[in-house]
Every structure is written in structure tokens, then in C-alpha cells.
XYZ file of C-alpha atoms in Angstrom:
762
model
C 23.155 -41.728 15.713
C 23.154 -41.341 19.531
C 22.370 -45.055 19.971
C 25.383 -45.854 17.797
C 27.578 -43.751 20.096
C 26.292 -45.565 23.181
C 26.897 -48.963 21.556
C 30.458 -47.937 20.736
C 31.025 -46.811 24.343
C 29.552 -50.044 25.690
C 31.673 -52.051 23.291
C 34.794 -50.192 24.424
C 33.967 -50.818 28.099
C 33.406 -54.523 27.423
C 36.747 -54.848 25.735
C 38.473 -53.460 28.864
C 37.230 -56.438 30.886
C 38.847 -59.057 28.588
C 41.802 -61.159 29.655
C 45.307 -59.746 29.676
C 46.195 -62.045 26.784
C 43.877 -60.039 24.524
C 44.792 -56.628 25.960
C 46.980 -55.591 23.011
C 44.256 -56.416 20.505
C 41.641 -54.757 22.653
C 43.666 -51.577 22.994
C 44.166 -51.495 19.234
C 40.448 -51.930 18.636
C 39.682 -49.347 21.314
C 41.964 -46.802 19.682
C 40.370 -47.534 16.314
C 36.916 -47.250 17.887
C 37.855 -43.957 19.544
C 39.282 -42.720 16.233
C 36.062 -43.603 14.417
C 33.995 -42.049 17.203
C 35.931 -38.769 17.011
C 35.613 -38.774 13.215
C 31.851 -39.350 13.397
C 31.403 -36.700 16.078
C 33.425 -34.183 14.053
C 31.157 -34.691 11.066
C 27.878 -34.698 12.991
C 28.851 -32.035 15.550
C 27.790 -34.289 18.452
C 30.040 -34.539 21.516
C 30.093 -37.221 24.190
C 31.034 -37.265 27.881
C 31.398 -39.705 30.726
C 32.012 -39.910 34.498
C 33.558 -42.956 36.222
C 32.462 -42.705 39.852
C 34.682 -45.623 40.981
C 37.831 -43.931 39.634
C 36.492 -40.422 40.230
C 37.420 -39.531 36.676
C 35.561 -37.790 33.867
C 36.164 -37.257 30.179
C 34.891 -35.218 27.228
C 35.206 -36.164 23.589
C 37.185 -33.907 21.273
C 33.955 -32.590 19.725
C 32.480 -31.849 23.172
C 35.502 -29.647 23.881
C 35.022 -27.855 20.529
C 31.295 -27.331 21.133
C 32.154 -25.463 24.328
C 34.814 -23.414 22.514
C 37.938 -25.289 23.714
C 40.618 -27.197 21.909
C 40.505 -30.924 22.838
C 41.998 -31.525 26.307
C 42.936 -27.858 26.603
C 41.575 -27.857 30.164
C 40.688 -30.688 32.553
C 37.084 -31.819 32.307
C 35.289 -31.191 35.600
C 31.680 -30.954 36.636
C 32.362 -27.385 37.796
C 33.675 -26.442 34.332
C 30.545 -27.845 32.701
C 28.122 -26.190 35.163
C 30.023 -22.918 34.790
C 29.094 -22.795 31.113
C 25.377 -23.372 31.744
C 23.219 -20.232 31.514
C 22.410 -18.988 35.063
C 18.679 -19.366 34.444
C 19.102 -23.029 33.406
C 21.515 -24.244 36.128
C 18.832 -25.497 38.536
C 17.141 -27.410 35.740
C 20.503 -28.927 34.693
C 21.345 -30.038 38.257
C 17.906 -31.658 38.642
C 18.429 -33.491 35.362
C 21.803 -34.832 36.441
C 20.311 -35.811 39.802
C 17.560 -37.742 38.008
C 20.196 -39.542 35.923
C 22.145 -40.435 39.039
C 18.953 -41.682 40.694
C 18.350 -44.013 37.730
C 15.111 -42.179 36.849
C 16.224 -41.990 33.154
C 14.967 -38.488 32.399
C 14.357 -37.441 28.782
C 16.803 -35.323 26.832
C 17.181 -31.792 28.175
C 17.670 -28.544 26.209
C 19.766 -25.928 27.993
C 21.377 -22.620 27.150
C 25.172 -22.732 27.156
C 27.572 -19.779 27.262
C 30.547 -20.798 25.135
C 34.074 -19.809 25.940
C 33.864 -16.960 23.388
C 30.698 -15.614 25.071
C 28.300 -16.836 22.385
C 24.999 -18.165 23.690
C 23.888 -21.478 22.121
C 21.257 -24.117 22.851
C 22.626 -27.615 23.632
C 20.658 -30.843 23.942
C 22.015 -33.267 26.535
C 21.222 -36.954 26.937
C 22.607 -39.307 29.508
C 22.385 -42.749 31.046
C 23.585 -44.091 34.401
C 25.037 -47.571 34.983
C 24.647 -49.351 38.327
C 25.904 -52.463 40.022
C 23.087 -53.279 42.289
C 22.301 -49.931 43.854
C 25.866 -48.665 43.480
C 26.326 -46.009 40.760
C 29.324 -46.961 38.631
C 29.381 -44.414 35.815
C 27.356 -42.029 33.665
C 27.760 -41.468 29.937
C 25.952 -39.156 27.575
C 26.014 -36.896 24.548
C 25.754 -33.165 23.950
C 24.684 -31.576 20.684
C 24.378 -27.942 19.500
C 20.688 -27.668 18.449
C 20.508 -23.879 18.203
C 19.596 -23.818 14.508
C 17.165 -26.731 14.981
C 15.357 -24.910 17.814
C 15.153 -21.785 15.678
C 13.756 -23.871 12.818
C 11.222 -25.456 15.179
C 10.126 -21.982 16.285
C 9.792 -20.968 12.645
C 7.666 -24.058 11.954
C 5.544 -23.202 15.002
C 4.966 -19.709 13.628
C 4.046 -21.149 10.236
C 1.591 -23.527 11.870
C 0.033 -20.638 13.791
C -0.171 -18.615 10.585
C -1.975 -21.455 8.798
C -4.376 -21.776 11.729
C -5.095 -18.041 11.655
C -5.258 -17.748 7.860
C -8.327 -16.068 6.423
C -8.618 -18.773 3.762
C -9.924 -22.216 4.656
C -7.122 -24.803 4.602
C -7.622 -28.561 4.817
C -5.237 -31.521 4.594
C -6.416 -34.932 3.427
C -4.605 -38.251 3.236
C -4.073 -40.016 -0.086
C -7.525 -41.647 0.254
C -9.145 -38.198 0.456
C -10.066 -38.245 4.173
C -9.606 -35.054 6.184
C -6.728 -35.219 8.656
C -6.524 -31.486 9.553
C -8.564 -28.329 8.979
C -8.093 -24.769 10.234
C -10.546 -22.369 11.882
C -11.436 -20.702 8.592
C -12.549 -24.120 7.274
C -14.979 -24.456 10.178
C -16.355 -20.966 9.515
C -16.677 -21.583 5.783
C -18.316 -25.033 5.845
C -20.129 -25.005 9.189
C -18.463 -28.306 10.152
C -16.470 -28.338 13.386
C -12.983 -29.799 13.217
C -14.048 -32.924 15.121
C -16.916 -33.414 12.673
C -14.693 -33.072 9.606
C -11.655 -35.163 10.628
C -11.871 -38.630 9.109
C -14.658 -37.627 6.709
C -14.469 -37.455 2.922
C -14.860 -34.049 1.200
C -18.077 -35.504 -0.243
C -19.803 -34.120 2.870
C -19.645 -30.750 1.033
C -20.787 -32.112 -2.321
C -23.630 -30.103 -3.854
C -24.377 -32.157 -6.957
C -23.680 -29.146 -9.171
C -20.557 -30.754 -10.692
C -20.784 -33.945 -12.724
C -18.596 -37.045 -12.489
C -16.268 -35.870 -15.264
C -15.385 -32.789 -13.210
C -14.211 -34.864 -10.236
C -12.515 -37.376 -12.570
C -10.403 -34.606 -14.092
C -9.642 -33.222 -10.605
C -8.407 -36.574 -9.251
C -6.393 -37.311 -12.401
C -4.645 -33.957 -11.993
C -3.665 -34.298 -8.349
C -2.837 -38.019 -8.465
C -0.404 -37.246 -11.293
C 1.383 -34.871 -8.920
C 0.054 -31.633 -10.426
C -1.758 -28.784 -8.714
C -5.484 -28.450 -9.385
C -7.100 -25.044 -9.267
C -10.669 -24.080 -9.938
C -14.097 -23.090 -8.671
C -16.541 -25.495 -7.022
C -20.117 -25.069 -5.893
C -20.319 -26.751 -2.474
C -22.953 -27.131 0.230
C -22.484 -26.008 3.838
C -23.623 -28.066 6.795
C -26.823 -25.985 6.966
C -27.592 -26.834 3.332
C -26.774 -23.424 1.876
C -24.890 -23.540 -1.444
C -21.814 -21.397 -1.929
C -19.100 -20.947 -4.545
C -15.536 -21.468 -3.460
C -12.255 -20.949 -5.203
C -9.958 -23.836 -4.369
C -6.459 -25.109 -5.036
C -5.393 -28.671 -4.244
C -1.664 -29.362 -4.015
C -0.249 -32.890 -3.711
C 2.409 -33.484 -1.038
C 5.120 -35.980 -1.966
C 7.508 -38.047 0.105
C 11.194 -37.969 -0.716
C 10.654 -41.009 -2.943
C 8.068 -39.102 -4.978
C 4.969 -40.900 -3.734
C 1.937 -38.667 -3.043
C 0.929 -38.997 0.620
C -1.372 -36.048 1.290
C -3.258 -33.234 -0.403
C -3.398 -29.620 0.787
C -6.573 -27.750 -0.116
C -6.820 -23.950 0.131
C -10.320 -22.604 -0.394
C -12.038 -19.249 -0.309
C -15.721 -18.324 -0.400
C -16.267 -16.232 -3.561
C -20.067 -16.446 -3.629
C -20.606 -12.712 -3.230
C -17.957 -11.875 -5.783
C -19.457 -14.292 -8.328
C -22.920 -12.833 -7.737
C -21.764 -9.207 -8.016
C -19.566 -9.734 -11.068
C -21.881 -12.145 -12.885
C -19.493 -15.120 -12.714
C -16.567 -13.055 -14.039
C -13.330 -15.096 -13.965
C -10.981 -13.724 -11.350
C -7.701 -13.668 -13.238
C -6.055 -11.820 -10.397
C -6.723 -14.524 -7.801
C -3.516 -16.240 -6.839
C -2.888 -19.305 -4.854
C 0.054 -20.567 -2.897
C 0.829 -24.041 -1.766
C 2.308 -24.909 1.608
C 6.103 -24.790 1.301
C 8.740 -26.754 3.134
C 12.173 -25.480 4.091
C 15.166 -27.359 2.825
C 17.995 -27.854 5.384
C 21.397 -26.233 4.982
C 23.888 -27.985 2.749
C 26.695 -29.725 4.712
C 29.876 -30.603 2.841
C 32.938 -32.552 4.076
C 36.245 -32.592 2.149
C 39.660 -34.114 2.787
C 42.975 -32.299 3.098
C 43.150 -32.006 -0.704
C 39.772 -30.196 -0.773
C 38.218 -33.252 -2.439
C 34.570 -33.655 -1.481
C 33.959 -36.811 0.566
C 30.396 -36.211 1.762
C 27.475 -33.909 0.908
C 23.990 -34.127 2.429
C 22.108 -32.328 -0.303
C 22.149 -32.372 -4.053
C 23.012 -29.296 -6.074
C 21.218 -28.178 -9.269
C 21.599 -30.603 -12.220
C 23.863 -32.963 -10.253
C 23.393 -35.951 -7.964
C 25.328 -36.620 -4.756
C 27.347 -39.302 -6.538
C 28.387 -36.808 -9.232
C 29.596 -34.312 -6.622
C 31.543 -36.622 -4.286
C 35.150 -37.067 -5.374
C 35.425 -33.660 -7.073
C 37.264 -30.581 -5.838
C 35.466 -27.893 -3.884
C 36.861 -25.278 -6.255
C 35.018 -26.709 -9.258
C 31.789 -25.344 -7.816
C 33.113 -21.856 -7.036
C 32.983 -18.933 -9.518
C 36.439 -18.238 -10.908
C 36.589 -14.710 -9.516
C 35.884 -16.016 -5.978
C 38.219 -19.014 -6.138
C 41.189 -17.220 -4.445
C 38.974 -16.111 -1.543
C 37.483 -19.573 -1.001
C 40.917 -21.184 -1.339
C 42.244 -18.848 1.393
C 39.523 -19.894 3.842
C 39.759 -23.610 3.037
C 43.551 -23.641 3.279
C 43.359 -21.607 6.486
C 41.078 -24.236 8.036
C 43.373 -27.063 6.873
C 46.635 -25.434 7.939
C 45.771 -23.560 11.148
C 42.335 -24.864 12.068
C 40.838 -21.400 11.530
C 37.037 -21.169 11.500
C 35.729 -18.523 9.109
C 32.644 -17.476 7.217
C 31.936 -15.490 4.082
C 29.219 -14.621 1.600
C 29.471 -15.621 -2.028
C 27.468 -15.316 -5.254
C 27.332 -18.841 -6.624
C 27.582 -20.001 -10.218
C 23.795 -20.383 -10.101
C 23.542 -16.627 -9.354
C 22.243 -17.302 -5.842
C 23.773 -15.833 -2.705
C 25.143 -18.190 -0.036
C 26.536 -17.780 3.474
C 29.324 -20.285 3.965
C 30.875 -21.386 7.287
C 34.226 -23.168 6.969
C 35.964 -25.100 9.745
C 38.441 -27.967 10.224
C 37.656 -31.647 10.847
C 40.004 -33.194 13.401
C 40.939 -36.825 13.924
C 43.196 -37.808 16.759
C 44.129 -34.207 17.301
C 45.172 -33.776 13.691
C 43.308 -31.836 10.997
C 41.917 -34.465 8.649
C 39.712 -32.345 6.448
C 37.417 -29.372 6.196
C 33.670 -28.958 6.687
C 31.439 -26.355 5.043
C 27.889 -25.399 6.002
C 26.195 -23.519 3.166
C 23.006 -21.484 3.662
C 20.992 -19.909 0.837
C 20.662 -16.205 1.751
C 19.474 -14.958 -1.640
C 16.139 -13.777 -0.257
C 17.850 -11.925 2.581
C 20.333 -10.245 0.221
C 17.594 -9.139 -2.131
C 15.562 -7.821 0.778
C 18.610 -5.944 2.092
C 19.198 -4.428 -1.349
C 15.540 -3.459 -1.660
C 15.630 -1.843 1.768
C 18.864 -0.037 0.899
C 17.389 1.317 -2.331
C 14.176 2.280 -0.622
C 16.066 4.080 2.139
C 18.238 5.804 -0.449
C 15.186 6.911 -2.433
C 13.379 8.146 0.652
C 16.482 9.945 1.921
C 16.951 11.592 -1.484
C 13.321 12.728 -1.486
C 13.599 13.729 2.169
C 16.624 15.939 1.569
C 15.604 17.345 -1.825
C 12.010 18.235 -0.891
C 11.449 21.986 -0.866
C 9.664 21.735 2.465
C 10.644 21.322 6.107
C 10.426 17.630 7.022
C 11.459 15.600 10.044
C 10.529 13.574 13.130
C 10.309 14.711 16.749
C 9.467 13.592 20.281
C 7.894 15.569 23.107
C 10.139 15.735 26.162
C 8.437 17.550 29.014
C 7.576 21.046 27.816
C 9.886 21.060 24.781
C 10.088 19.411 21.373
C 13.103 17.171 20.709
C 14.162 16.888 17.041
C 15.161 13.343 16.029
C 15.847 13.821 12.313
C 15.477 16.729 9.906
C 16.027 17.308 6.223
C 18.368 19.842 4.650
C 15.612 22.411 4.051
C 14.713 22.397 7.769
C 18.315 23.085 8.706
C 18.500 25.951 6.209
C 15.285 27.397 7.616
C 16.667 27.385 11.159
C 20.061 28.602 9.985
C 22.117 25.689 11.316
C 24.818 23.594 9.660
C 24.181 20.207 8.065
C 23.421 17.533 10.670
C 23.614 19.893 13.647
C 19.833 20.133 14.080
C 19.310 16.470 14.959
C 19.096 15.567 18.655
C 18.347 19.154 19.657
C 15.435 20.836 21.403
C 13.301 23.431 19.637
C 14.026 25.912 22.424
C 17.775 25.657 21.752
C 17.092 26.529 18.114
C 15.551 29.853 19.110
C 11.896 28.880 18.564
C 9.675 31.161 20.726
C 7.738 29.566 23.594
C 4.335 30.368 22.097
C 5.155 28.435 18.913
C 6.502 25.444 20.857
C 3.189 25.318 22.766
C 1.266 25.667 19.465
C 3.105 22.732 17.880
C 2.778 20.569 21.008
C -1.021 21.053 20.994
C -1.251 19.919 17.377
C 1.090 16.951 17.937
C -1.060 15.733 20.843
C -4.227 16.252 18.813
C -2.771 14.133 15.989
C -1.968 11.397 18.513
C -5.459 11.501 20.049
C -7.328 11.485 16.723
C -4.827 9.244 14.908
C -5.354 11.524 11.920
C -3.018 14.074 10.292
C -3.561 17.598 11.630
C -3.114 20.576 9.296
C -2.757 24.190 10.367
C -1.319 27.526 9.224
C 0.259 30.267 11.284
C 2.584 33.243 10.970
C 5.967 32.265 12.386
C 7.421 35.476 13.830
C 10.908 35.512 15.290
C 14.099 37.515 15.189
C 15.223 36.127 11.811
C 12.058 36.877 9.821
C 8.293 36.517 9.664
C 7.050 33.581 7.624
C 3.626 32.151 6.911
C 3.880 28.370 7.355
C 1.433 25.613 6.361
C 2.092 22.547 8.513
C 0.875 18.939 8.620
C 1.716 16.748 11.622
C 0.932 13.098 12.276
C 1.599 10.539 14.994
C 3.968 7.660 14.196
C 2.652 4.305 15.533
C 4.891 2.875 18.270
C 4.980 0.147 20.891
C 2.766 0.782 23.966
C 5.686 1.615 26.282
C 7.711 3.575 23.720
C 8.004 7.370 23.606
C 5.554 8.815 21.087
C 7.077 10.155 17.899
C 5.623 12.549 15.383
C 6.343 13.493 11.770
C 6.036 17.000 10.386
C 5.889 18.526 6.899
C 5.969 22.317 6.661
C 5.633 24.478 3.554
C 6.652 28.127 3.445
C 3.515 29.797 2.033
C 4.603 33.393 2.596
C 4.717 34.129 -1.129
C 1.414 32.336 -1.637
C -0.191 34.392 1.136
C 1.133 37.587 -0.472
C -0.311 36.549 -3.839
C -3.652 35.671 -2.254
C -3.782 39.038 -0.499
C -2.912 40.828 -3.740
C -5.618 38.880 -5.570
C -8.127 39.663 -2.823
C -7.368 43.385 -2.984
C -7.521 43.299 -6.773
C -10.841 41.447 -6.661
C -12.268 44.030 -4.280
C -11.025 46.809 -6.557
C -12.483 45.051 -9.587
C -15.784 44.518 -7.799
C -15.977 48.207 -6.927
C -15.111 49.092 -10.520
C -17.796 46.772 -11.864
C -20.336 48.201 -9.455
C -19.413 51.721 -10.562
C -19.674 50.716 -14.206
C -23.044 49.055 -13.618
C -24.246 52.144 -11.777
C -22.926 54.361 -14.563
C -24.664 52.239 -17.216
C -27.903 52.412 -15.250
C -27.717 56.193 -14.720
C -26.533 56.851 -18.251
C -29.185 54.715 -19.899
C -31.877 56.157 -17.598
C -30.870 59.838 -17.893
C -30.199 59.690 -21.648
C -33.732 58.525 -22.377
C -35.175 62.043 -21.819
C -33.007 63.867 -24.419
C -33.480 60.947 -26.805
C -37.269 61.168 -26.362
C -37.012 64.945 -27.069
C -34.995 64.358 -30.242
C -37.349 61.614 -31.348
C -40.428 63.734 -30.630
C -39.211 66.776 -32.573
C -37.929 64.599 -35.400
C -41.370 62.995 -35.737
C -42.942 66.477 -35.574
C -40.670 67.659 -38.429
C -41.580 64.595 -40.462
C -45.280 65.193 -39.888
C -45.328 68.926 -40.631
C -42.745 69.277 -43.377
C -42.958 66.006 -45.253
C -43.071 66.865 -48.972
C -42.656 70.627 -48.351
C -38.864 70.537 -48.519
C -36.643 68.878 -51.058
C -36.058 65.117 -51.182
C -32.763 65.310 -49.279
C -34.489 67.019 -46.362
C -37.191 64.313 -46.225
C -34.458 61.644 -46.210
C -32.485 63.436 -43.482
C -35.588 63.724 -41.293
C -36.284 59.976 -41.796
C -32.712 59.146 -40.738
C -33.161 61.235 -37.578
C -36.479 59.522 -36.704
C -35.090 55.985 -37.277
C -31.842 56.723 -35.436
C -33.627 58.193 -32.397
C -35.990 55.176 -32.280
C -33.008 52.818 -32.441
C -31.235 54.810 -29.738
C -34.324 54.637 -27.520
C -34.552 50.839 -27.874
C -30.821 50.494 -27.258
C -31.014 52.583 -24.076
C -33.960 50.499 -22.871
C -31.932 47.295 -23.431
C -28.900 48.743 -21.629
C -31.163 49.812 -18.749
C -32.560 46.275 -18.492
C -29.028 44.865 -18.559
C -27.867 47.191 -15.775
C -30.904 46.411 -13.653
C -29.969 42.722 -13.739
C -26.634 43.395 -12.031
C -27.869 46.030 -9.568
C -30.948 44.199 -8.411
C -30.570 41.459 -5.767
C -31.758 37.975 -6.752
C -34.710 36.956 -4.538
C -34.822 33.415 -3.178
C -38.469 32.810 -4.017
C -39.848 29.709 -5.690
C -40.532 30.224 -9.404
C -42.912 27.997 -11.357
C -41.235 27.789 -14.764
C -44.426 26.435 -16.379
C -46.184 29.711 -15.491
C -43.175 31.704 -16.686
C -43.295 29.907 -20.059
C -47.049 30.584 -20.416
C -46.455 34.299 -19.761
C -43.683 34.382 -22.381
C -45.958 32.648 -24.898
C -48.640 35.319 -24.276
C -46.090 38.125 -24.769
C -44.883 36.580 -28.041
C -48.311 35.506 -29.325
C -48.272 38.015 -32.200
C -44.724 37.023 -33.312
C -45.580 33.317 -33.063
C -48.729 33.709 -35.135
C -47.042 35.987 -37.667
C -44.221 33.452 -38.235
C -46.572 30.433 -38.063
C -44.271 29.015 -35.372
C -44.957 25.961 -33.204
C -43.966 26.207 -29.498
C -44.031 23.005 -27.393
C -42.637 22.109 -24.007
C -42.063 19.335 -21.494
C -43.265 19.777 -17.876
C -40.896 22.249 -16.221
C -39.856 22.129 -12.534
C -39.825 24.848 -9.915
C -36.608 26.773 -9.313
C -35.506 29.520 -6.951
C -34.854 33.009 -8.310
C -36.338 36.181 -9.814
C -39.413 35.336 -11.884
C -39.237 38.551 -13.909
C -35.577 38.099 -14.864
C -36.098 34.427 -15.770
C -39.045 35.510 -17.888
C -36.774 37.997 -19.726
C -34.148 35.295 -20.359
C -36.652 32.750 -21.658
C -38.404 35.382 -23.789
C -35.120 36.448 -25.415
C -34.190 32.835 -26.254
C -37.626 31.980 -27.706
C -37.813 35.335 -29.491
C -34.442 34.638 -31.148
C -35.658 31.186 -32.185
C -38.641 32.839 -33.936
C -36.518 35.612 -35.440
C -33.564 33.612 -36.766
C -35.183 31.199 -39.200
C -35.077 30.577 -42.928
C -37.892 29.481 -45.202
C -38.909 26.667 -42.828
C -41.724 27.233 -40.353
C -40.134 27.720 -36.891
C -40.487 24.742 -34.534
C -39.403 25.462 -30.951
C -39.284 23.052 -28.008
C -38.543 23.884 -24.348
C -37.367 21.020 -22.084
C -35.758 20.449 -18.691
C -33.700 17.659 -17.116
C -32.097 17.062 -13.739
C -28.290 16.937 -13.418
C -27.173 16.617 -9.783
C -28.465 19.580 -7.779
C -29.179 21.648 -10.907
C -31.859 21.712 -13.572
C -30.809 22.111 -17.218
C -33.333 24.089 -19.329
C -33.028 23.869 -23.132
C -34.630 25.864 -25.963
C -34.306 23.957 -29.233
C -35.186 25.346 -32.682
C -34.889 24.415 -36.345
C -33.563 27.802 -37.443
C -30.523 28.920 -39.421
C -28.006 27.677 -36.827
C -24.699 29.190 -35.755
C -21.123 28.505 -36.853
C -19.291 27.043 -33.773
C -16.519 29.644 -34.111
C -19.032 32.310 -32.999
C -20.256 30.471 -29.859
C -18.358 32.725 -27.417
C -18.901 35.950 -29.349
C -22.706 35.829 -29.405
C -22.922 36.239 -25.591
C -21.006 39.552 -25.641
C -22.763 42.941 -25.498
C -23.556 44.536 -28.898
C -22.145 41.567 -30.826
C -24.207 40.695 -33.908
C -23.728 38.101 -36.648
C -26.163 39.810 -39.047
C -26.839 43.394 -40.149
C -29.854 45.308 -38.844
C -31.280 45.279 -42.385
C -31.138 41.453 -42.413
C -32.438 40.827 -38.871
C -33.389 43.672 -36.509
C -32.086 43.837 -32.908
C -29.677 45.586 -30.531
C -27.201 42.752 -29.894
C -27.880 42.766 -26.148
C -30.417 39.937 -25.809
C -28.008 36.987 -25.317
C -25.696 39.087 -23.105
C -28.739 39.838 -20.948
C -29.560 36.089 -20.787
C -25.975 35.334 -19.724
C -26.097 37.985 -16.962
C -29.430 36.676 -15.646
C -28.313 33.011 -15.598
C -24.980 33.771 -13.927
C -26.705 35.972 -11.323
C -28.788 32.880 -10.477
C -25.655 30.722 -10.038
C -25.916 28.958 -13.381
C -24.232 28.933 -16.759
C -25.443 29.182 -20.374
C -24.136 27.644 -23.594
C -25.185 26.813 -27.152
C -24.978 23.686 -29.294
C -25.472 24.330 -33.000
C -24.348 23.719 -36.528
C -24.861 26.257 -39.292
C -28.026 25.428 -41.224
C -29.228 22.803 -38.723
C -30.857 24.746 -35.891
C -29.631 25.599 -32.400
C -30.124 24.456 -28.800
C -29.515 27.055 -26.074
C -29.182 25.511 -22.597
C -28.760 27.022 -19.151
C -28.636 25.656 -15.602
C -30.488 26.818 -12.505
C -30.300 25.401 -8.976
C -33.166 23.050 -8.248
C -35.508 24.177 -5.517
C -34.699 21.122 -3.363
C -30.962 21.883 -3.615
C -31.531 25.359 -2.130
C -33.936 24.249 0.605
């Protein structure tokens, strides 16, 4: 395009040197050429300039004036005016460039920052050529173009290139013949081949032989047809080691549709395949390298009829769009707004911009301005940018901020952010609950120091220490303290954390504070109640011990005299007397056994549990000796697995095991009792189980059987005091364990209890 401008300028200059006889025709052609030049520059946004050193005159094209923010010929074109618009930091560079042009060095195009008349900073690209006669400089001509958006796009492409280079996944680009033309760092790491070694080579350098010819045939058919191939390949590194990679290959097409390159994105999944036994990774996603489409540029005449468009729109070609009204492609509800801007540009030359939701439900930013020819408005131009992604992001941010603000203000805790300024804490933002706590009006707590809010010095120092600790450790810091001041005393539970910031920025901190005064009061009440309950239990245990111990003497007296009566007067009195004496003897014996059981139960709770090692195999042998007569009488079979050592009171554990095995012998039907004792490890505890084939227990009685004096059978059916399982429960719990039963009526029972393993204690 620039070459065309220079040819037109040269052609115009040549015409000026023709004979006077052709002057009228030349001037007409020159005006037509200038008209066409201005029209082309208005469409392309490229201005031109020139300096005639013989006549000491200079000129700017109409578009050059507009690029600098002036109406055409609004001010005289001077070198000082041009230099005055150059950014101060770029003036020296600009002067050197012009000097090089004047010295016939033919410097390359130069990019400079320009301050427009309206103060906007833009980036212009200038090009120029000097014309000499011998060594005498005759004139200079050149062009100027606003390349701000292009430079921004180039920077974006640079960032994308850097991102691809730094990507964790290996990325390679091959030409249509399959030869590598570019690979990133991750490719070198993955394959072991340096970039220089890979460029120009075929991917067969990685071939492992694990895939057959049909695999590669299907791959090439897919990508040559323009489709994306995705799959897993077993390849071989440079050092010969095989690895599994997940790879996508995306064909890159020219504008005419021909495939020119392939982009391969690959990732080493060897470890994942090994760990998951070749499980298909349905969650793995791939992305191909995307290209950015340019903005749509549209030119219409004074009737708003489209004359030119540089980009197709969905479902329509350029030819189908040209010749139709702008308003046909605008939603009906937005037509008045768009018409106002278009007519404003056509009537007054106003430049405007607006956002619009298109008929395709995408958001666009539209810039509208006039096209001038010969000083007259000849049409309107529109530059249309797709901003759908930005609008959606803005809406997402707005919703997120709204949600967070709602949570922030509705949370029943003090929340906010602060900075440390010298020896005080400066509040940046605070929620409603914080303001209520400090007794200030809504919004009046922000941008205030803690000292001005009446916070005592000692608490400011306390908070500052925790804020600095959070910053040093980069971890949240939690603490509780009693906040005492003139308003009230409150127990507060606080969490503070450091907010990451730029190295030179002032550190900020976030705080969350919960008023736990009521919780503290409840905890104190519970503690006092627990102490009271503990004292009560101790008194009850002591009473049970004393009562059961002291009552044994009168019971022994009653039992002794009752037996003496039975011995001396049996048969000498009437039958009622003999029966009464028998009742007394049996009742006193039952009372004596009951008191002995209660005494054993009380001793469990009053006696400290020793931390000595207990060999449960020896305990079981002692129990078997104690129960030898009952075992033989019932014909029972007692077996066991090897039992581990535990820590506790050997005598109490012997009582517990003896009660459980004794019950297994006692509670049986016509079957011969079979009892098995086992143990298994569960974490730091050992689970002991006593399994029998007895009468079983209905599950609805599982909790009841461990209570004192609770029986499921009468004494006539099965003798006992109803204390045995309660005693077992007390012993197990005193050793830090728990006891439970698994049973079904008629199908035996398994009583299990846990004890800490010896290694867990040591």
C-alpha cells in the first residue's frame, strides 16, 4: 500500500514537469489522483507528508492531519508542529531518523510515540524517502500510520510465544512433510533431543516400534484430512528409554484451506499409566494453538450502504454483505442507537463508540467515524471488535464481587483488611459486624486507625505481633484473648493472615474474629459441672466401696445364725418354719455374693490402673485354671489364638476375661459350649474377642446388658448377680478401651473389647 502511495506521488510530480499545453489535463489528473489518494488514505488510515526544500514548503495529507487530531489544513504544517507532537522520550530518535533521510542513508521505518491534539498517546510508524539532484536535496516524502493496535497485538503474540516456550507440555511444529521446524524446551526435556538435533528431523527418531503401520496410517489419514488426532503413543527417548506420551496433533491451514503445518502437544504419562494400570484418562484435555482474527472494518456510503468489509460474518460471504444497509445487521431494539451514531458521523463528522449485543448474541465494541473526500464527508467507517469474552469476564467478576461482599457483610464475625502504619493499625475495609462491634456508623470505620477507635494500646501491640508473625511464616495465625475495654469485656477468637503483595508495596493483612464469649461461658459451666460430677462419682464409688465392705459383717452374722437355726431346728418346728429358715439362708448367701460383686465393682473405679506390661496368654491360662471345674462340668471346649501383650492391670483384665468366658459357659442350650478367644490389631489398639455358640442375645438388649443389676433371665433359670458385664465395661473403659457385643438370638454371641497395644503406649 505504501509503495502505491509513493508511485502516485511520483506520478503527480512527473505530471507537473509536462509542457504548458498539457497543463489543464495534468491538473485534472492531479486533482483526480489527489482525490483517490485521500480516499485511499481515509479507508486505510495512512497519512502522507512531504517537504519541498527548493520552495521551502511542506504539506500533510488530510488523513495525516486527522491522525494527529486536526481537521485537514486547520493549522499550517511545519516541522515544529510535527516535532511538538512527538513524545519527549522519542524526539532525539525522530530527529536522527530525519537526519538520516536527509543524508540519503535511507533508514528503515521508525516507530515513535505521538501525543495527539486531544492528549491521547498513540504509536505511529513513519517512513520516508529523500530525492536529490546530484548532492542537492530537493524534497522528502513519506507516510505516517497509527500502528498502536498492531504493536499491542505484536506484544500479545510475543507473550503467547513466550508462554508456548515455557509451557510444561512438550510442543513441536512440523511442516506438511512431517519434519520438525520448531520445538520448545519441554520437548527437549521429554525426548532428550536438543532443539538443534530435532530441527529438520522426522518424528521417526522417537519411534519405538510398539505401534504397527495401521496405527500411523490412521494418524496420517486423520490429520491430512484436516482433523485433530489425539491419542497415546509409546515412544523412545534419545537414551533408548521407552515412555508413554499423550499427544494431540492439530493441522494448521492456510486461508485457502491447504494444510501447511502440524502442531503436536505431548505429555509424558508413563508414571500415570504405570500407577493406574493403563486407565484411560478421560479428564485429560488438549488445546490447539489458536490464532487471533483481526477486527472487522466496514466502510459505507452516505446512505449507510456497505461498500467494503474486510471480514466475513457468520453464514454470509463478503459479496453477500456488500451493497446492503448497515441496519440490516443490527438488532431491532438497537437500531435507533446505531442510526444516531451513523447519522452523526455523516452529518457532523462526529466520532463515537458504543457497545452492542449483536444478532448472534455476541458483544461488540464499535467505533464509528466519517470518511472524508476533498473535505466533504463521503461515507462512514466502522471498526468492530468482539468483546464477548471481556463482557462475560466483567459479569463474572461483578457477580463474584457481589457474592463476596454479601458474604462479607452478612457473616456473623468481624472481618476486614488492615495495614500497619508505624505503631498503629490502619483499617482499609471492614464488614458491617465489625462496625457494630466498635460502635461506629456504616462505612465510618474504613480508613481509620485502631487507636482512633478506642482500642487500648496493649491490644494494638498484641495484634501487630500476630500480623507480623503471619507475614514471617506465611501461614494463618490463630489466637484467643479477652478484649477488655470501656464498652465491655469480650472473649475473641481471631485468625490473621498476610495478603501477598508486590515487593515494594505496603503489607496488608486480613482478619476474621469470632466473639466466643458465650462459648467460653458454656465451656466454663461444663468444666465446673464436670468437676462436680467427678466429685459426685468419686463419692458414690467411695460410698459403694464402704457400704459393700461394711455390710458384709452384718450379712455374715445373719447368714451364720440362719445356718445355725437350720442345723439345730430342722424338722423340730413346723414346715413353715423350715421354709422360712431356708429363705433366710438363701437370701443371706445371695446378699453376700451381691456385696462381694459390688465391692469388686467399686474397687475397679477406686484403684489406679498400673502401666505394667500384661501377657494376655498367661492371663487366659489363669482364667482357664479358675474355670476348670465349670468347663469340665459343661463339657465345654476353650480355644484361643496367640494373644499379644498389653499395658494395664493384670488382675482386672483377668476378672474381665473370666466374666466373659464364664458367661459363655453359663448361657448355653443343649449344645456343648464351644468358646474361642482371638485378638487382632486395629491401629494403635488390640481388639480381643470371646466367641461362643450359646443362646445368643436379641439386639434390642445390647445396651441394657452392660448396666448394673440388669438381667435377661430369672435367677431360677440362670444364676448370677447381674454385675458381671457392668464390671467388664468398667475395667475396659478404665484401660482406655470400649466393649461391645455382636449377636443374634439362638446363634451365639461375640463379645469384643479394645485395649491399647503395648507399642502404642511405649
